[in-house]
Coordinates of C-alpha atoms in Angstrom, one line a residue:
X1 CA 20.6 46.5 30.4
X2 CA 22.1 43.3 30.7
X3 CA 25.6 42.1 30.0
X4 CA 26.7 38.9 28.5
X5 CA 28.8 36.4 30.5
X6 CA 30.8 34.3 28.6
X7 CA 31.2 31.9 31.8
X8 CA 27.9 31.6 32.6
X9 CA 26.7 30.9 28.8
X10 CA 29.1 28.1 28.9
X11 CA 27.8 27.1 32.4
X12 CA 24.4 26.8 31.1
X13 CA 25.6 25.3 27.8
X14 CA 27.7 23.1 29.1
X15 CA 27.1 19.1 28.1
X16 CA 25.7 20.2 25.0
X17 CA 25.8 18.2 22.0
X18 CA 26.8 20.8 19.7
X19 CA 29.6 22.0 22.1
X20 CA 30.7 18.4 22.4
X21 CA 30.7 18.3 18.6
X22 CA 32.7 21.5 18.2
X23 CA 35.3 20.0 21.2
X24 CA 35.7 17.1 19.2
X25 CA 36.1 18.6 16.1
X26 CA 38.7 21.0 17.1
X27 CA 40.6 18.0 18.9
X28 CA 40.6 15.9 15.5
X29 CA 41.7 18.6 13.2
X30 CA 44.3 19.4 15.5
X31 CA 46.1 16.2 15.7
X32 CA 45.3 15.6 11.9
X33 CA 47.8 18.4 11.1
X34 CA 50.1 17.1 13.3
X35 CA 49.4 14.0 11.7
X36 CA 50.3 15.4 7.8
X37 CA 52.5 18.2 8.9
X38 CA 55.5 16.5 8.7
X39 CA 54.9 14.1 5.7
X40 CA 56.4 16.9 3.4
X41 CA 58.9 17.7 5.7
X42 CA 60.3 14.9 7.0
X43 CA 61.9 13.4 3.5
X44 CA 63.5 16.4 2.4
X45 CA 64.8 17.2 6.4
X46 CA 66.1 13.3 6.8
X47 CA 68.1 14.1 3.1
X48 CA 69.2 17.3 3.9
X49 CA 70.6 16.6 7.0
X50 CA 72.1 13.0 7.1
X51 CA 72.9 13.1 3.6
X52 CA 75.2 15.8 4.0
X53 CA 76.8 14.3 7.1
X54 CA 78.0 11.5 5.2
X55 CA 79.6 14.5 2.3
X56 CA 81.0 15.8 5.6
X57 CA 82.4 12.8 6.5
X58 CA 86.4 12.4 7.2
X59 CA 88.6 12.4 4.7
X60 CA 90.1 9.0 5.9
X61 CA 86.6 7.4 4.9
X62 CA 86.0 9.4 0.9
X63 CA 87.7 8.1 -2.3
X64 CA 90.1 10.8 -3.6
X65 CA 88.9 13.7 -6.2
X66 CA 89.5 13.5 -9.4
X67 CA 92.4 16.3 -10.5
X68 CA 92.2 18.5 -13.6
X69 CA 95.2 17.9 -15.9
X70 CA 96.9 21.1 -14.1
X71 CA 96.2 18.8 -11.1
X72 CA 93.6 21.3 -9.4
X73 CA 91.1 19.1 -7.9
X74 CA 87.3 20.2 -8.2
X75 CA 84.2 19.2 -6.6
X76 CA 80.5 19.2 -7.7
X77 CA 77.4 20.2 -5.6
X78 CA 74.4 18.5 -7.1
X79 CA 71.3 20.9 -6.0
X80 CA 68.6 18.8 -4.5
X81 CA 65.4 20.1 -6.4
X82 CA 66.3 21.9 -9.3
X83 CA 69.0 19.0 -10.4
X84 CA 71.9 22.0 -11.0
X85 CA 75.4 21.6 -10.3
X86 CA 77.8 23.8 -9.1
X87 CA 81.5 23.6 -9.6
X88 CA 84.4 24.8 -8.4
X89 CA 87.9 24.2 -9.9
X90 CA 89.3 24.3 -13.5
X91 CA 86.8 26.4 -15.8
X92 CA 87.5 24.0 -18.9
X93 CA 87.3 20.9 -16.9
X94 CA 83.8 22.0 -15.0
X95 CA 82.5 23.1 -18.7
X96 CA 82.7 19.4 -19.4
X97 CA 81.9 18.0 -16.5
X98 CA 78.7 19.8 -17.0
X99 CA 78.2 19.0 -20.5
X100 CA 78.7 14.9 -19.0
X101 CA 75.9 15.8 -16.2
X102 CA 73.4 17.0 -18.6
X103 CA 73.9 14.2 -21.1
X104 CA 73.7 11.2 -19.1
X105 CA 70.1 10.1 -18.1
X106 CA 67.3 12.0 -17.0
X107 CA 67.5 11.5 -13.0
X108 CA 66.3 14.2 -10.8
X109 CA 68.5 13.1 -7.3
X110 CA 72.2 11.4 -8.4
X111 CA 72.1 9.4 -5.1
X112 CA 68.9 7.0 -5.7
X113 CA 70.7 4.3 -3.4
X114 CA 70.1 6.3 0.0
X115 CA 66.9 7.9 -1.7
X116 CA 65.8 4.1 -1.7
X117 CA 67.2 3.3 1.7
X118 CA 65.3 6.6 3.6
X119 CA 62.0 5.6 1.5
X120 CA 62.2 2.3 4.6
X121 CA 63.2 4.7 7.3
X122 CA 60.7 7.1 6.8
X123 CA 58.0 4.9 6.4
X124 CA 58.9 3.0 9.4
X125 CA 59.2 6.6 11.1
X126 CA 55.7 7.7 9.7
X127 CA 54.4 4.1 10.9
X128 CA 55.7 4.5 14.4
X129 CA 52.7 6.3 15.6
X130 CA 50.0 4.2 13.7
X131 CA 51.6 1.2 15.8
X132 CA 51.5 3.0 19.0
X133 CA 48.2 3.8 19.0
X134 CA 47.5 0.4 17.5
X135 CA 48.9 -0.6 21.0
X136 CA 47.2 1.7 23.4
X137 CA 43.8 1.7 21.8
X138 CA 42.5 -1.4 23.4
X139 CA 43.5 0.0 27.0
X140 CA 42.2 3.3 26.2
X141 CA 38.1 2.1 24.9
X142 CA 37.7 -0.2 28.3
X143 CA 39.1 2.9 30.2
X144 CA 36.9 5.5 29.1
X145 CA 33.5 3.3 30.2
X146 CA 35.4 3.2 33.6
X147 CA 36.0 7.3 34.0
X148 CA 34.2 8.6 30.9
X149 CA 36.0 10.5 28.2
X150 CA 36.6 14.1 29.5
X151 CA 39.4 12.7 31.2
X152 CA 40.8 10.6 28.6
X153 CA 40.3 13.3 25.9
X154 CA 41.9 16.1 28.0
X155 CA 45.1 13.7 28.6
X156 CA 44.5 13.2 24.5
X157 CA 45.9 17.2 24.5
X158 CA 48.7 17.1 26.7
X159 CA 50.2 14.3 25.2
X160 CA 50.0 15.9 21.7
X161 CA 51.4 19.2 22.8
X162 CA 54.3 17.7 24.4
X163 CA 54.9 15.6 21.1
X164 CA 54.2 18.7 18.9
X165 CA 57.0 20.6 20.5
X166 CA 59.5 17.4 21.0
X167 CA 58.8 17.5 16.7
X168 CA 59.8 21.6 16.8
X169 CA 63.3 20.7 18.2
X170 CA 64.5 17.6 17.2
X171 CA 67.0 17.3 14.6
X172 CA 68.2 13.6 14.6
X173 CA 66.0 10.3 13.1
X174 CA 65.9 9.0 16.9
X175 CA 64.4 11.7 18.6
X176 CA 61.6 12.3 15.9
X177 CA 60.6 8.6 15.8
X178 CA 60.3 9.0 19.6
X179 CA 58.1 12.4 18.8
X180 CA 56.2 10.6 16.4
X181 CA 55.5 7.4 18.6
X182 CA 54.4 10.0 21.7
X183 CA 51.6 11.5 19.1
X184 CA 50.9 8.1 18.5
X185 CA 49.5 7.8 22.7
X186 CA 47.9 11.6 22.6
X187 CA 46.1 10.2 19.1
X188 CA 44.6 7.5 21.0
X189 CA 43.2 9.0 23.7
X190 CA 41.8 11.8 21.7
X191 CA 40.5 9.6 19.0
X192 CA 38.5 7.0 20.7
X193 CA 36.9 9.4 24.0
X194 CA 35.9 11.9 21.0
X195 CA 34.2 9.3 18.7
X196 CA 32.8 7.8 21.8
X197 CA 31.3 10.9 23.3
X198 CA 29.8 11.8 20.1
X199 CA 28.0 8.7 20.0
X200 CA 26.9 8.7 23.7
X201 CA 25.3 12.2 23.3
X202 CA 23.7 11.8 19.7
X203 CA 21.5 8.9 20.4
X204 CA 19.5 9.2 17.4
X205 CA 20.9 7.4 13.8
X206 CA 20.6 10.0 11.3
X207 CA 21.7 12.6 13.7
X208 CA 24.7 10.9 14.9
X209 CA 25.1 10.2 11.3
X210 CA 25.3 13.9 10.6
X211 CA 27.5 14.6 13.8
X212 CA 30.2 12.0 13.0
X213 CA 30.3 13.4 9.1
X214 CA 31.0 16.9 10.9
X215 CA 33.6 15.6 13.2
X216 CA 35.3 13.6 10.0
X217 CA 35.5 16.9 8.2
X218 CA 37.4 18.4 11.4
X219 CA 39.4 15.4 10.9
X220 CA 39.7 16.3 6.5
X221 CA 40.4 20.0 7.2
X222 CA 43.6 18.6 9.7
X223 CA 44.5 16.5 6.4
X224 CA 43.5 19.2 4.4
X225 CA 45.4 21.8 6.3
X226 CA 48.6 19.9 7.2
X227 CA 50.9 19.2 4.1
X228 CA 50.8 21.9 2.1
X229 CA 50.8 24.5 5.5
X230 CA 54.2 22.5 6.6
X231 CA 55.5 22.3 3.1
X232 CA 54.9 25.8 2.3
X233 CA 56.0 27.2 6.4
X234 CA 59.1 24.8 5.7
X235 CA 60.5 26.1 2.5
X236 CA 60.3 29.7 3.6
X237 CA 60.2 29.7 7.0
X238 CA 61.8 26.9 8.6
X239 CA 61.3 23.4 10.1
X240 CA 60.2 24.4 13.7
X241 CA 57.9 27.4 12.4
X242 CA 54.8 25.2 11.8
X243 CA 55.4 22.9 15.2
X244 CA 55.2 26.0 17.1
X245 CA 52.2 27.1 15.4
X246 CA 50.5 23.6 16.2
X247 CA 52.1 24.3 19.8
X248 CA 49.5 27.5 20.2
X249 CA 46.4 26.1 18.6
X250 CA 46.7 23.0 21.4
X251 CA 46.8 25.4 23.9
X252 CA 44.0 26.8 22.6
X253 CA 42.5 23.6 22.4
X254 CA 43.5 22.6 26.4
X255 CA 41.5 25.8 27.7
X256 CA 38.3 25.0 25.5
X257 CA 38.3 21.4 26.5
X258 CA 38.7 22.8 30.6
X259 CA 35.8 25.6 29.8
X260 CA 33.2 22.4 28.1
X261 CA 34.0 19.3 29.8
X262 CA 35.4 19.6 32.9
X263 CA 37.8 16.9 32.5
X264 CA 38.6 16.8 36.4
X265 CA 35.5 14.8 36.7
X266 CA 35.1 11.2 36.8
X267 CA 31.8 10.2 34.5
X268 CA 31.7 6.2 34.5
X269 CA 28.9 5.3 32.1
X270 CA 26.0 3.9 33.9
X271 CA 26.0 0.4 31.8
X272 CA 28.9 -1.7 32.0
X273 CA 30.1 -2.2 28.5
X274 CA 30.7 -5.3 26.4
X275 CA 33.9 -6.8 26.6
X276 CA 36.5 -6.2 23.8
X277 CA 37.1 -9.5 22.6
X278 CA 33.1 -10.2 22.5
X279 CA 33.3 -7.4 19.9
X280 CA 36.3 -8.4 18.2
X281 CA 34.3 -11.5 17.8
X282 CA 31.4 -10.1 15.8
X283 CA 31.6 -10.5 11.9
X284 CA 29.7 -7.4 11.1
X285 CA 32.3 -5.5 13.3
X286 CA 35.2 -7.1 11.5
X287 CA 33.9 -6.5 8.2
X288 CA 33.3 -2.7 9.0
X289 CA 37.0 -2.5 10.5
X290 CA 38.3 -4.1 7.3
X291 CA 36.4 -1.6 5.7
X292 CA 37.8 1.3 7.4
X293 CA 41.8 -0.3 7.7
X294 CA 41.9 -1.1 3.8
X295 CA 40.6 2.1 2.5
X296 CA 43.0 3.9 4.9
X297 CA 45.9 1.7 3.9
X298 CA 46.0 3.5 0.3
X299 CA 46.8 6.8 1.5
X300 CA 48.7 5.6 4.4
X301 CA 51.4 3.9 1.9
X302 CA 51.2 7.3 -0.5
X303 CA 52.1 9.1 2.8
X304 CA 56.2 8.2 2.8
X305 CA 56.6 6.9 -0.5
X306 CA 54.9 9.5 -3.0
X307 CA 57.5 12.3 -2.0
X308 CA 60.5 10.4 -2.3
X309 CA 59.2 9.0 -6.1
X310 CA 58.0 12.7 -7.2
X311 CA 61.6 13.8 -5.7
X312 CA 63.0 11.0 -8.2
X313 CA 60.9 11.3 -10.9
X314 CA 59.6 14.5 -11.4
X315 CA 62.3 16.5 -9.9
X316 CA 59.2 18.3 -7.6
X317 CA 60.4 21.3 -5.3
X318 CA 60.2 21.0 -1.3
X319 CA 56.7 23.3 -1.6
X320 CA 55.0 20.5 -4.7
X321 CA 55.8 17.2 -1.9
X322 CA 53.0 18.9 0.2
X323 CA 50.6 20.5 -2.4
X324 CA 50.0 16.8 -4.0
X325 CA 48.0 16.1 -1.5
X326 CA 45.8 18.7 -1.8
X327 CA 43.7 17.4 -3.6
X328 CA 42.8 14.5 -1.8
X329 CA 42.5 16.7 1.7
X330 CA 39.8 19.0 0.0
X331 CA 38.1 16.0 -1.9
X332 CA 38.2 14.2 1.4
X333 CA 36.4 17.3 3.7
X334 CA 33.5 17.2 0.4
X335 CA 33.2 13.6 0.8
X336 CA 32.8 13.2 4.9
X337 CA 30.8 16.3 5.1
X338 CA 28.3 15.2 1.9
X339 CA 27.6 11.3 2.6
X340 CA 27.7 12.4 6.2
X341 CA 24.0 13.3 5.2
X342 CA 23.7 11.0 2.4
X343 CA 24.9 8.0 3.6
X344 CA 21.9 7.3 5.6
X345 CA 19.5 7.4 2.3
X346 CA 21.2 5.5 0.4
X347 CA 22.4 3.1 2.3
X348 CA 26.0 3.1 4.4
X349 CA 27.4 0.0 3.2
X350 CA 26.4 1.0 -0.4
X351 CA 28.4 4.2 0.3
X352 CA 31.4 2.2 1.6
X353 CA 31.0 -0.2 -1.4
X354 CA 31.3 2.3 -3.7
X355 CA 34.0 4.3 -1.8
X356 CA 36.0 1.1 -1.8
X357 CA 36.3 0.5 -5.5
X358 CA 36.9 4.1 -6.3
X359 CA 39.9 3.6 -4.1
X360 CA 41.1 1.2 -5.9
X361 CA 40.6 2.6 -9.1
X362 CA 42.2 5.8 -7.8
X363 CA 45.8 4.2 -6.6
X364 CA 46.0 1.9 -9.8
X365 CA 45.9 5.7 -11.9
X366 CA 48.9 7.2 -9.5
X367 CA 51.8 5.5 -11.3
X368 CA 50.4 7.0 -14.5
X369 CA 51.0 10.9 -13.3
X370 CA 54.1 12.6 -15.2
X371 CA 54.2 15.4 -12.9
X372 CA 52.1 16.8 -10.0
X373 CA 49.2 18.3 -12.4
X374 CA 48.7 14.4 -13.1
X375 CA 47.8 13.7 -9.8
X376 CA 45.0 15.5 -9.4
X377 CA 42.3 13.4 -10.8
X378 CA 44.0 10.5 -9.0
X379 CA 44.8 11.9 -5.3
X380 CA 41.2 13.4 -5.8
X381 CA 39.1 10.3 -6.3
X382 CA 41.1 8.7 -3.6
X383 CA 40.5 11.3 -0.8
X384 CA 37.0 11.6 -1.7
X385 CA 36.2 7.7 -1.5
X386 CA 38.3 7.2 1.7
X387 CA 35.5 10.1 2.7
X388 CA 32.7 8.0 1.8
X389 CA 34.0 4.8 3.5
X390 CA 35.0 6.8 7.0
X391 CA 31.7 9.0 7.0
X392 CA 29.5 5.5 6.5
X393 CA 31.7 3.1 8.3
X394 CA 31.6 5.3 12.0
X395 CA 28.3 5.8 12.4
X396 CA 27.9 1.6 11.7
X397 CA 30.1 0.7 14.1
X398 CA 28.0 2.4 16.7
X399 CA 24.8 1.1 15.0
X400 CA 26.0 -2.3 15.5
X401 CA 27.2 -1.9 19.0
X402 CA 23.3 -0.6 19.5
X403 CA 21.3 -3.7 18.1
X404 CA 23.8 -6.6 18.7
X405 CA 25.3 -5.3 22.4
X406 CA 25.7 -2.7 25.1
X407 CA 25.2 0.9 23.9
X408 CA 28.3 1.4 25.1
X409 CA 30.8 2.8 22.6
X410 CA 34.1 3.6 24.2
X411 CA 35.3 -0.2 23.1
X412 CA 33.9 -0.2 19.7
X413 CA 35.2 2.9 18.6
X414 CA 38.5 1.6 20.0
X415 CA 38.6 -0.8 17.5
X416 CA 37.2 1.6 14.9
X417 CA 40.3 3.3 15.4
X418 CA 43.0 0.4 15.8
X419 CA 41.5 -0.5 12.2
X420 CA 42.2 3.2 11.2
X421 CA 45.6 2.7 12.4
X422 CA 46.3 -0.3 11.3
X423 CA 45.7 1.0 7.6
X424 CA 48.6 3.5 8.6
X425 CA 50.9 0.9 10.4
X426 CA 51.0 -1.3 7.5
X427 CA 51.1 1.0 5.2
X428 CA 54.3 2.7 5.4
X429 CA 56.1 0.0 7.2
X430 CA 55.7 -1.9 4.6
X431 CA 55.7 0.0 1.9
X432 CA 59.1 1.6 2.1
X433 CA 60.1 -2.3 1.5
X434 CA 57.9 -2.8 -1.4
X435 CA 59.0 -0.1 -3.1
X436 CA 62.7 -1.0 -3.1
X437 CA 61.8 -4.3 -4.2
X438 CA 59.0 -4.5 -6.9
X439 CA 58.6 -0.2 -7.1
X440 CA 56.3 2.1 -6.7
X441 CA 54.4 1.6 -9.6
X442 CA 53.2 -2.2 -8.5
X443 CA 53.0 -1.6 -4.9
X444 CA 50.0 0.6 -5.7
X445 CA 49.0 -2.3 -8.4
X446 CA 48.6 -4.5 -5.2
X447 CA 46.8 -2.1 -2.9
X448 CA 44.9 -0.9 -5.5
X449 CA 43.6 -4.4 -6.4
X450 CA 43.1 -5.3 -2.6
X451 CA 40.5 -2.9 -2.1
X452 CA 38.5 -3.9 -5.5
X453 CA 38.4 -7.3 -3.9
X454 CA 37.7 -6.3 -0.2
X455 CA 34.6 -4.2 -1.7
X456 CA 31.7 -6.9 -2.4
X457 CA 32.2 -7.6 1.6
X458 CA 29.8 -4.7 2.6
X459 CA 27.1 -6.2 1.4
X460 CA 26.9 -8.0 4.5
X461 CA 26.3 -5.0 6.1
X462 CA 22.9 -4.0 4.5
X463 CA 21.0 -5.8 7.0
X464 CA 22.6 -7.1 9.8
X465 CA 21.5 -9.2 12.5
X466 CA 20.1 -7.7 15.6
X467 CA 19.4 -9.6 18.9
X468 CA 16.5 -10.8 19.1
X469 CA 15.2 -8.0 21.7
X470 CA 16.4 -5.5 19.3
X471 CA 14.3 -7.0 16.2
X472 CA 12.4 -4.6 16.5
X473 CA 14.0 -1.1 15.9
X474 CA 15.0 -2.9 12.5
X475 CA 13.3 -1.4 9.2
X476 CA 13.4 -4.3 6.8
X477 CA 12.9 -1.9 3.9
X478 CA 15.1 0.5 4.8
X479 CA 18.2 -0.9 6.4
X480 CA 20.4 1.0 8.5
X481 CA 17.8 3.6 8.9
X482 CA 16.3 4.0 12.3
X483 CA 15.0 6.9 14.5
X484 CA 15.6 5.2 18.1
X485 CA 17.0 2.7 19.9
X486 CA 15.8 0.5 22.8
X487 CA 18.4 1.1 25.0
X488 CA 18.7 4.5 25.2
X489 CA 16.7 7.2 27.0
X490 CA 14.2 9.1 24.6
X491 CA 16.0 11.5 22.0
X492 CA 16.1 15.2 24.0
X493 CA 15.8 18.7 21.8
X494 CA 18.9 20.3 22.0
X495 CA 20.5 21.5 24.2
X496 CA 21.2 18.9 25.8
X497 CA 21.5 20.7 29.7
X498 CA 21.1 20.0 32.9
X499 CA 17.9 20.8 33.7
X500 CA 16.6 18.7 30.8
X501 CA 18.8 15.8 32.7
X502 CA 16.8 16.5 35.7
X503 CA 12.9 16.5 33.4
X504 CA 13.9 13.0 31.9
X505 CA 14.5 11.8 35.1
X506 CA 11.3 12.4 36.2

């Protein structure tokens, strides 16, 4: 009777298209928990900690206490979430001291000023890795057509784990900026040699349509995943409980990536790619990364600034600063996973179109939300646009790249993700500014307004210009749907192994 071997069924499967789907996958939701993990955690750790140093601090440095008329001084503890104060001193005097506390105006958190000061600091924290990997991504896109992505993508794990532990441990603002920046490299590398594998090995447009929805969903069940898991392991557990957690799943990660790809191997592509700035240079390529940087932008600014203002104004626990964005995670996985497939009848920059104005729409409706039951509807129109945009925007990018260059996609995707990025650099480094400034209320008045503008662009991409060598794989009537491409071999059955390598060869 014979006996299944695990190794040899990945020997034989091995290069597979839908292993290389499930690598990426994994590798995306992975680093998208990492990603949202700490955006519920991080507010209320930063106030915790630093805000009780300075209660701490000497007595050389604090105004004297207040005495009762028997001259026995008294303090007050103001809870941090449930807005309670604790007293200890003089029974009469705290009675009225209490009385004073509730009858002055509603405010959830008495010390707003350094509330307003960590909303900067946190975004700049949570913008640190957006700008890193806004910096790396155009070494990393040139670099995989030189050694292929295995390498890259396996470098894309170690990075992350090593950042993912750094984030279990550290207790100071410097050290997690420093964690946050290292994600920022291991993001890179994941990002772009997964996006561009998918779209080297699914060289068929409606199937690498499909593939790339499936991959964002990975991506929307990290989102999905993260905040609520680290608000909910934080409040009962503790702060390092859902790093290590992310620790194990990478290493899990690390052995399925060495069992699939074989990332010891050097695989240089056997076209030489176009150059970066030849790409930067194309229109339809900018439009699609405007596209893709704007719609991202919205709940990159929500990121550090919707905690702090539901921690001022609705007096939200540490487990509600994660569950808010619930619904936009699952909205977000419906969205990638259904226009994933949809997109492509429809048309993609109709998708994105539409995705773009419902963003809008979405982050003007945020102020409006009393408490975190009003920020359902709004959090989930805005996930489930952004999941439109993303799951129609990808696939174009390699389209274009197809019919106006090199099917090469390591450099394209690069700058697929330094728009993604630049959605979350911007974002919350700016935001946390904004906010103190104008507040929160306008800030998503202006964002909100940007994307309804930004939206009418997309029409440009309904049918875009190929080279004139490549007119033909165009479908007037049907834009952005095509079966084919010149410059790629024959679409293979799956799997994709190497024996079928060897028969196209022939």
């Amino acid at each position: 009777m014979p006996t299944f071997n695990a190794m040899e069924w990945l020997k034989g499967k091995r290069g597979s298209p839908r292993l290389v789907l499930v690598v990426v996958c994994v590798a995306l939701l992975l680093d998208n928990m990492l990603l949202t993990v700490v955006v519920p955690i991080i507010p209320s750790f930063l106030y915790t900690t630093e805000h009780s140093r300075q209660d701490l601090a000497p007595a050389s440095n604090q105004t004297p206490r207040p005495e009762t008329p028997q001259g026995t001084p008294f303090s007050s503890v103001i809870s941090l979430y449930d807005n309670t104060t604790h007293m200890s001193g003089s029974p009469e005097t705290n009675l009225s001291e209490v009385s004073t506390n509730q009858s002055s105006p509603a405010s959830c958190l008495e010390d707003t000023d350094f509330l307003e000061e960590e909303n900067v600091r946190v975004g700049l924290l949570f913008a640190s890795k957006a700008v890193v990997q806004l910096l790396v991504n155009p070494f990393v896109g040139p670099l995989t057509n030189r050694i292929g992505y295995h390498i890259p993508m396996f470098a894309g794990f170690a990075i992350m784990f090593v950042s993912t532990i750094m984030f279990a441990f550290s207790g100071t603002y410097p050290l997690l900026f420093v964690a946050r920046s290292l994600q920022g490299v291991g993001s890179s590398f994941s990002s772009v040699a997964g996006l561009g594998m998918l779209a080297s090995v699914y060289t068929d447009d409606h199937e690498r349509g499909v593939a790339m929805g499936f991959a964002l969903g990975g991506l929307a069940m990290g989102v999905l995943i993260g905040a609520p898991f680290g608000s909910v392991m934080y409040e009962f557990v503790g702060k390092s409980s859902p790093f290590l957690i992310l620790a194990f799943l990478a290493v899990l990660d690390g052995a399925l990536q060495l069992c699939i790809l074989q990332p010891s191997k050097i695989s240089p592509g056997s076209m030489e790619g176009t150059p970066l700035l030849t790409l930067l240079k194309d229109p339809y390529i900018l439009i699609s990364a405007g596209a893709i940087c704007f719609a991202n932008m919205g709940v990159g600014i929500l990121e550090p600034t919707l905690p702090i203002w539901m921690m001022q104004t609705m007096c939200s626990p540490k487990w509600q600063l994660g569950m808010a964005f619930l619904p936009a995670s699952i909205s977000y996985l419906i969205g990638t996973n259904l226009f994933g497939l949809l997109a492509n009848k429809m048309g993609r920059w109709l998708c994105s179109m539409i995705g773009m104005l419902i963003v809008g729409i979405s982050l003007l409706c945020v102020p409006f939300a009393k408490n975190i039951y009003g920020l359902i509807g709004p959090n989930g129109g805005l996930g489930f646009a952004i999941g439109m945009v993303d799951s129609s925007m990808m696939p174009i990018m390699g389209y274009l790249v197809d019919i106006r260059h090199t099917s090469v996609y390591g450099s394209v995707y690069a700058i697929a993700d330094v728009a993604f990025c630049m959605g979350f650099a911007i974002g919350p480094s700016t935001g946390g500014a904004i906010v103190r400034a104008i507040g929160f209320p306008y800030l998503m008045v202006i964002i909100g307004i940007i994307n309804i503008l930004y939206a009418p662009l997309c029409c440009f991409l309904r049918s875009p210009a190929a080279r004139e060598e490549k007119m033909a794989i165009i479908n007037q009537e049907c834009p952005m749907h095509v079966k084919s491409y010149s410059t790629q071999k024959p679409y293979r059955e799956f799997p994709l192994s190497d024996e079928s390598e060897v028969e196209t060869e022939e």
